[in-house]
GROMACS .gro file of C-alpha atoms in nm:
model
  228
    1MET     CA    1   4.157  -1.268  -5.428
    2THR     CA    2   4.008  -1.111  -5.751
    3THR     CA    3   4.048  -0.680  -5.706
    4TRP     CA    4   3.852  -0.428  -5.867
    5LEU     CA    5   3.879  -0.382  -6.273
    6ASN     CA    6   4.116  -0.678  -6.245
    7MET     CA    7   4.063  -0.842  -6.608
    8SER     CA    8   4.347  -1.151  -6.519
    9LEU     CA    9   4.345  -1.444  -6.357
   10GLN     CA   10   4.389  -1.477  -6.012
   11ASP     CA   11   4.724  -1.557  -5.894
   12GLY     CA   12   4.829  -1.898  -5.867
   13ALA     CA   13   4.870  -2.010  -5.535
   14SER     CA   14   4.944  -2.403  -5.642
   15PRO     CA   15   5.197  -2.538  -5.904
   16ILE     CA   16   4.880  -2.653  -6.095
   17MET     CA   17   4.704  -2.291  -6.138
   18GLU     CA   18   5.095  -2.125  -6.248
   19GLN     CA   19   5.111  -2.370  -6.499
   20LEU     CA   20   4.715  -2.329  -6.589
   21ILE     CA   21   4.811  -1.920  -6.614
   22LEU     CA   22   5.115  -2.031  -6.850
   23PHE     CA   23   4.878  -2.216  -7.044
   24HIS     CA   24   4.650  -1.955  -7.080
   25ASP     CA   25   4.894  -1.692  -7.184
   26HIS     CA   26   5.047  -1.960  -7.456
   27THR     CA   27   4.720  -1.975  -7.621
   28LEU     CA   28   4.635  -1.606  -7.578
   29MET     CA   29   4.964  -1.547  -7.785
   30ILE     CA   30   4.868  -1.777  -8.066
   31MET     CA   31   4.548  -1.649  -8.102
   32LEU     CA   32   4.696  -1.256  -8.121
   33MET     CA   33   4.941  -1.379  -8.414
   34ILE     CA   34   4.607  -1.588  -8.568
   35ILE     CA   35   4.451  -1.262  -8.577
   36THR     CA   36   4.661  -1.037  -8.695
   37THR     CA   37   4.767  -1.244  -9.018
   38VAL     CA   38   4.413  -1.257  -9.076
   39MET     CA   39   4.389  -0.849  -9.004
   40TYR     CA   40   4.605  -0.839  -9.251
   41MET     CA   41   4.531  -1.050  -9.508
   42MET     CA   42   4.145  -0.884  -9.486
   43THR     CA   43   4.252  -0.512  -9.509
   44THR     CA   44   4.476  -0.623  -9.760
   45LEU     CA   45   4.227  -0.784  -9.973
   46LEU     CA   46   4.025  -0.453  -9.917
   47TRP     CA   47   4.258  -0.220 -10.074
   48ASN     CA   48   4.438  -0.376 -10.286
   49LYS     CA   49   4.212  -0.368 -10.677
   50HIS     CA   50   4.490  -0.541 -10.854
   51THR     CA   51   4.379  -0.882 -11.000
   52SER     CA   52   4.626  -1.163 -11.074
   53ARG     CA   53   4.528  -1.486 -11.298
   54PHE     CA   54   4.809  -1.676 -11.092
   55MET     CA   55   4.544  -1.663 -10.781
   56LEU     CA   56   4.211  -1.832 -10.954
   57GLU     CA   57   4.378  -2.158 -10.851
   58GLY     CA   58   4.674  -2.220 -10.638
   59GLN     CA   59   4.721  -2.548 -10.536
   60LEU     CA   60   5.017  -2.448 -10.261
   61ILE     CA   61   4.790  -2.215 -10.079
   62GLU     CA   62   4.520  -2.435 -10.019
   63THR     CA   63   4.761  -2.691  -9.903
   64THR     CA   64   4.911  -2.441  -9.673
   65TRP     CA   65   4.577  -2.295  -9.500
   66THR     CA   66   4.459  -2.675  -9.430
   67ILE     CA   67   4.817  -2.777  -9.288
   68ALA     CA   68   4.924  -2.485  -9.074
   69PRO     CA   69   4.571  -2.456  -8.862
   70ALA     CA   70   4.681  -2.897  -8.772
   71ILE     CA   71   5.007  -2.738  -8.676
   72ILE     CA   72   4.884  -2.484  -8.441
   73LEU     CA   73   4.594  -2.713  -8.296
   74VAL     CA   74   4.884  -2.944  -8.205
   75PHE     CA   75   5.094  -2.687  -8.023
   76ILE     CA   76   4.791  -2.581  -7.851
   77ALA     CA   77   4.639  -2.964  -7.781
   78MET     CA   78   5.007  -3.088  -7.619
   79PRO     CA   79   5.052  -2.809  -7.284
   80SER     CA   80   4.655  -2.917  -7.236
   81LEU     CA   81   4.716  -3.252  -7.256
   82ARG     CA   82   4.980  -3.243  -7.016
   83LEU     CA   83   4.767  -3.021  -6.794
   84LEU     CA   84   4.503  -3.272  -6.795
   85TYR     CA   85   4.698  -3.541  -6.653
   86LEU     CA   86   4.878  -3.349  -6.440
   87MET     CA   87   4.502  -3.251  -6.273
   88ASP     CA   88   4.452  -3.563  -6.252
   89GLU     CA   89   4.711  -3.717  -6.123
   90ILE     CA   90   4.668  -3.815  -5.685
   91HIS     CA   91   5.022  -3.788  -5.564
   92ASN     CA   92   5.142  -3.914  -5.240
   93PRO     CA   93   4.946  -3.698  -4.970
   94SER     CA   94   5.016  -3.595  -4.641
   95MET     CA   95   4.671  -3.555  -4.533
   96THR     CA   96   4.337  -3.568  -4.704
   97LEU     CA   97   4.018  -3.319  -4.626
   98LYS     CA   98   3.699  -3.501  -4.688
   99ALA     CA   99   3.408  -3.196  -4.829
  100VAL     CA  100   3.064  -3.227  -4.768
  101GLY     CA  101   2.803  -3.014  -4.956
  102HIS     CA  102   2.461  -2.879  -4.796
  103GLN     CA  103   2.212  -2.660  -4.868
  104TRP     CA  104   2.356  -2.399  -4.847
  105TYR     CA  105   2.669  -2.458  -4.620
  106TRP     CA  106   3.001  -2.683  -4.625
  107SER     CA  107   3.093  -2.937  -4.360
  108TYR     CA  108   3.421  -3.094  -4.371
  109GLU     CA  109   3.616  -3.347  -4.235
  110TYR     CA  110   4.022  -3.413  -4.161
  111SER     CA  111   4.044  -3.781  -4.201
  112ASP     CA  112   4.368  -3.839  -4.066
  113PHE     CA  113   4.263  -3.719  -3.686
  114THR     CA  114   4.032  -3.843  -3.501
  115LYS     CA  115   3.656  -3.620  -3.416
  116LEU     CA  116   3.793  -3.325  -3.658
  117GLU     CA  117   3.512  -3.227  -3.847
  118PHE     CA  118   3.348  -2.880  -3.856
  119ASP     CA  119   3.044  -2.646  -4.001
  120SER     CA  120   3.141  -2.380  -4.252
  121TYR     CA  121   2.896  -2.142  -4.287
  122MET     CA  122   2.906  -1.764  -4.401
  123ILE     CA  123   2.948  -1.491  -4.178
  124PRO     CA  124   2.624  -1.242  -4.198
  125GLN     CA  125   2.663  -0.924  -4.292
  126GLU     CA  126   2.540  -0.741  -3.996
  127GLU     CA  127   2.849  -0.962  -3.815
  128ASN     CA  128   3.087  -0.864  -4.086
  129GLN     CA  129   3.387  -0.680  -3.929
  130ALA     CA  130   3.632  -0.415  -4.087
  131SER     CA  131   3.897  -0.712  -4.166
  132THR     CA  132   3.603  -0.958  -4.309
  133PHE     CA  133   3.501  -1.009  -4.698
  134ARG     CA  134   3.154  -0.980  -4.751
  135LEU     CA  135   2.980  -1.322  -4.908
  136LEU     CA  136   3.330  -1.492  -4.880
  137ASP     CA  137   3.448  -1.516  -4.510
  138THR     CA  138   3.286  -1.833  -4.341
  139ASP     CA  139   3.233  -1.884  -3.936
  140ASN     CA  140   3.470  -2.155  -3.940
  141ARG     CA  141   3.777  -2.152  -4.179
  142ILE     CA  142   3.993  -2.512  -4.397
  143VAL     CA  143   4.321  -2.452  -4.218
  144LEU     CA  144   4.605  -2.657  -4.457
  145PRO     CA  145   4.980  -2.653  -4.421
  146MET     CA  146   5.170  -2.513  -4.692
  147ASN     CA  147   5.401  -2.668  -4.977
  148SER     CA  148   5.205  -3.013  -4.836
  149PRO     CA  149   5.032  -3.268  -5.129
  150ILE     CA  150   4.648  -3.252  -5.005
  151ARG     CA  151   4.421  -3.464  -5.143
  152LEU     CA  152   4.060  -3.351  -5.116
  153VAL     CA  153   3.732  -3.574  -5.156
  154VAL     CA  154   3.409  -3.431  -5.250
  155THR     CA  155   3.058  -3.510  -5.161
  156ALA     CA  156   2.713  -3.382  -5.103
  157ALA     CA  157   2.450  -3.502  -4.866
  158ASP     CA  158   2.117  -3.332  -5.097
  159VAL     CA  159   2.181  -3.192  -5.424
  160LEU     CA  160   2.447  -3.112  -5.674
  161HIS     CA  161   2.706  -2.896  -5.536
  162SER     CA  162   3.067  -2.747  -5.623
  163TRP     CA  163   3.399  -2.747  -5.470
  164THR     CA  164   3.581  -2.437  -5.681
  165ILE     CA  165   3.874  -2.220  -5.526
  166PRO     CA  166   3.987  -2.032  -5.831
  167SER     CA  167   4.354  -1.950  -5.700
  168LEU     CA  168   4.421  -2.314  -5.646
  169GLY     CA  169   4.326  -2.404  -6.035
  170VAL     CA  170   4.060  -2.643  -5.807
  171LYS     CA  171   3.681  -2.744  -5.909
  172THR     CA  172   3.531  -3.034  -5.836
  173ASP     CA  173   3.208  -3.177  -5.837
  174ALA     CA  174   2.969  -3.294  -5.500
  175THR     CA  175   2.748  -3.569  -5.595
  176PRO     CA  176   2.490  -3.714  -5.393
  177GLY     CA  177   2.593  -4.083  -5.317
  178ARG     CA  178   2.960  -4.038  -5.527
  179LEU     CA  179   3.291  -3.947  -5.365
  180ASN     CA  180   3.497  -3.748  -5.614
  181GLN     CA  181   3.881  -3.651  -5.558
  182THR     CA  182   4.126  -3.481  -5.649
  183SER     CA  183   4.494  -3.338  -5.506
  184PHE     CA  184   4.664  -2.987  -5.486
  185SER     CA  185   4.974  -2.795  -5.272
  186ILE     CA  186   4.939  -2.465  -5.195
  187ASN     CA  187   5.274  -2.246  -5.249
  188HIS     CA  188   5.254  -1.985  -4.954
  189PRO     CA  189   5.085  -1.903  -4.634
  190GLY     CA  190   4.775  -1.655  -4.685
  191ILE     CA  191   4.366  -1.670  -4.728
  192LEU     CA  192   4.228  -1.820  -5.026
  193TYR     CA  193   3.875  -1.802  -5.075
  194GLY     CA  194   3.623  -1.944  -5.324
  195GLN     CA  195   3.242  -2.064  -5.382
  196CYS     CA  196   3.030  -2.311  -5.495
  197SER     CA  197   3.014  -2.318  -5.842
  198GLU     CA  198   2.716  -2.550  -5.919
  199ILE     CA  199   2.344  -2.370  -5.948
  200CYS     CA  200   2.221  -2.550  -5.599
  201GLY     CA  201   1.910  -2.404  -5.526
  202ALA     CA  202   1.796  -2.040  -5.410
  203ASN     CA  203   2.059  -1.958  -5.129
  204HIS     CA  204   2.347  -2.089  -5.407
  205SER     CA  205   2.551  -1.765  -5.388
  206PHE     CA  206   2.594  -1.792  -4.973
  207MET     CA  207   2.854  -2.111  -4.978
  208PRO     CA  208   3.208  -1.952  -4.947
  209ILE     CA  209   3.492  -2.178  -4.923
  210THR     CA  210   3.728  -1.995  -4.731
  211ILE     CA  211   4.100  -2.171  -4.663
  212GLU     CA  212   4.366  -2.057  -4.419
  213SER     CA  213   4.738  -2.175  -4.551
  214VAL     CA  214   5.028  -2.192  -4.258
  215SER     CA  215   5.341  -2.307  -4.190
  216ALA     CA  216   5.346  -2.713  -4.012
  217ASN     CA  217   5.411  -2.634  -3.719
  218HIS     CA  218   5.109  -2.384  -3.682
  219PHE     CA  219   4.874  -2.650  -3.821
  220ILE     CA  220   5.000  -2.897  -3.559
  221ASN     CA  221   4.980  -2.669  -3.315
  222TRP     CA  222   4.613  -2.616  -3.464
  223VAL     CA  223   4.511  -2.937  -3.444
  224SER     CA  224   4.668  -3.001  -3.145
  225SER     CA  225   4.421  -2.683  -3.020
  226LEU     CA  226   4.129  -2.865  -3.156
  227SER     CA  227   4.191  -3.220  -2.946
  228GLU     CA  228   4.208  -3.068  -2.621
   0.00000   0.00000   0.00000
């Protein structure tokens, strides 16, 4: 999750988020080169008092500043399109998680298991402990196995919501009467935090999402303990 004075993106917890961070840095480097070139030309024009009659009209420079931006856009568009297709690709999932948005909490259903579903509410401030994060921790966490492709199916029961985990690079709208799906895989164990990213009402800020990423054995033991 983010920390104080953190100006960059959250550390990637999925392969897609790591690729998104690399694309972000790639685009910033291109922007830095453009800004440096423009600032150099502006400074040169400001301090240069000479006039050249050959610069009153130049077909070569006009052709250059038309073609160069097009080439730069290609270097930005190609990795961007690649990432868009990777984010929409649904691989063979090892399990399916269904998330339903309510005003103002989330309910979850593990579709591959029998009667494994629960509601997830934000922990009230008066019940916060030293180990919990204010406005981010929930009473029932989503437990998912790491290094496993997860299919997420999202919908809403009342108004528009948005299921978002920044460190996974996942943001899927929850629309009433419609199922949206996406997929992700968690790289490492830990606790991941997110929130509803759609203005869904007065308590919109109090719909946190908490994922606990565990090993496959730990996940099987967790499912077995709930089934007993």
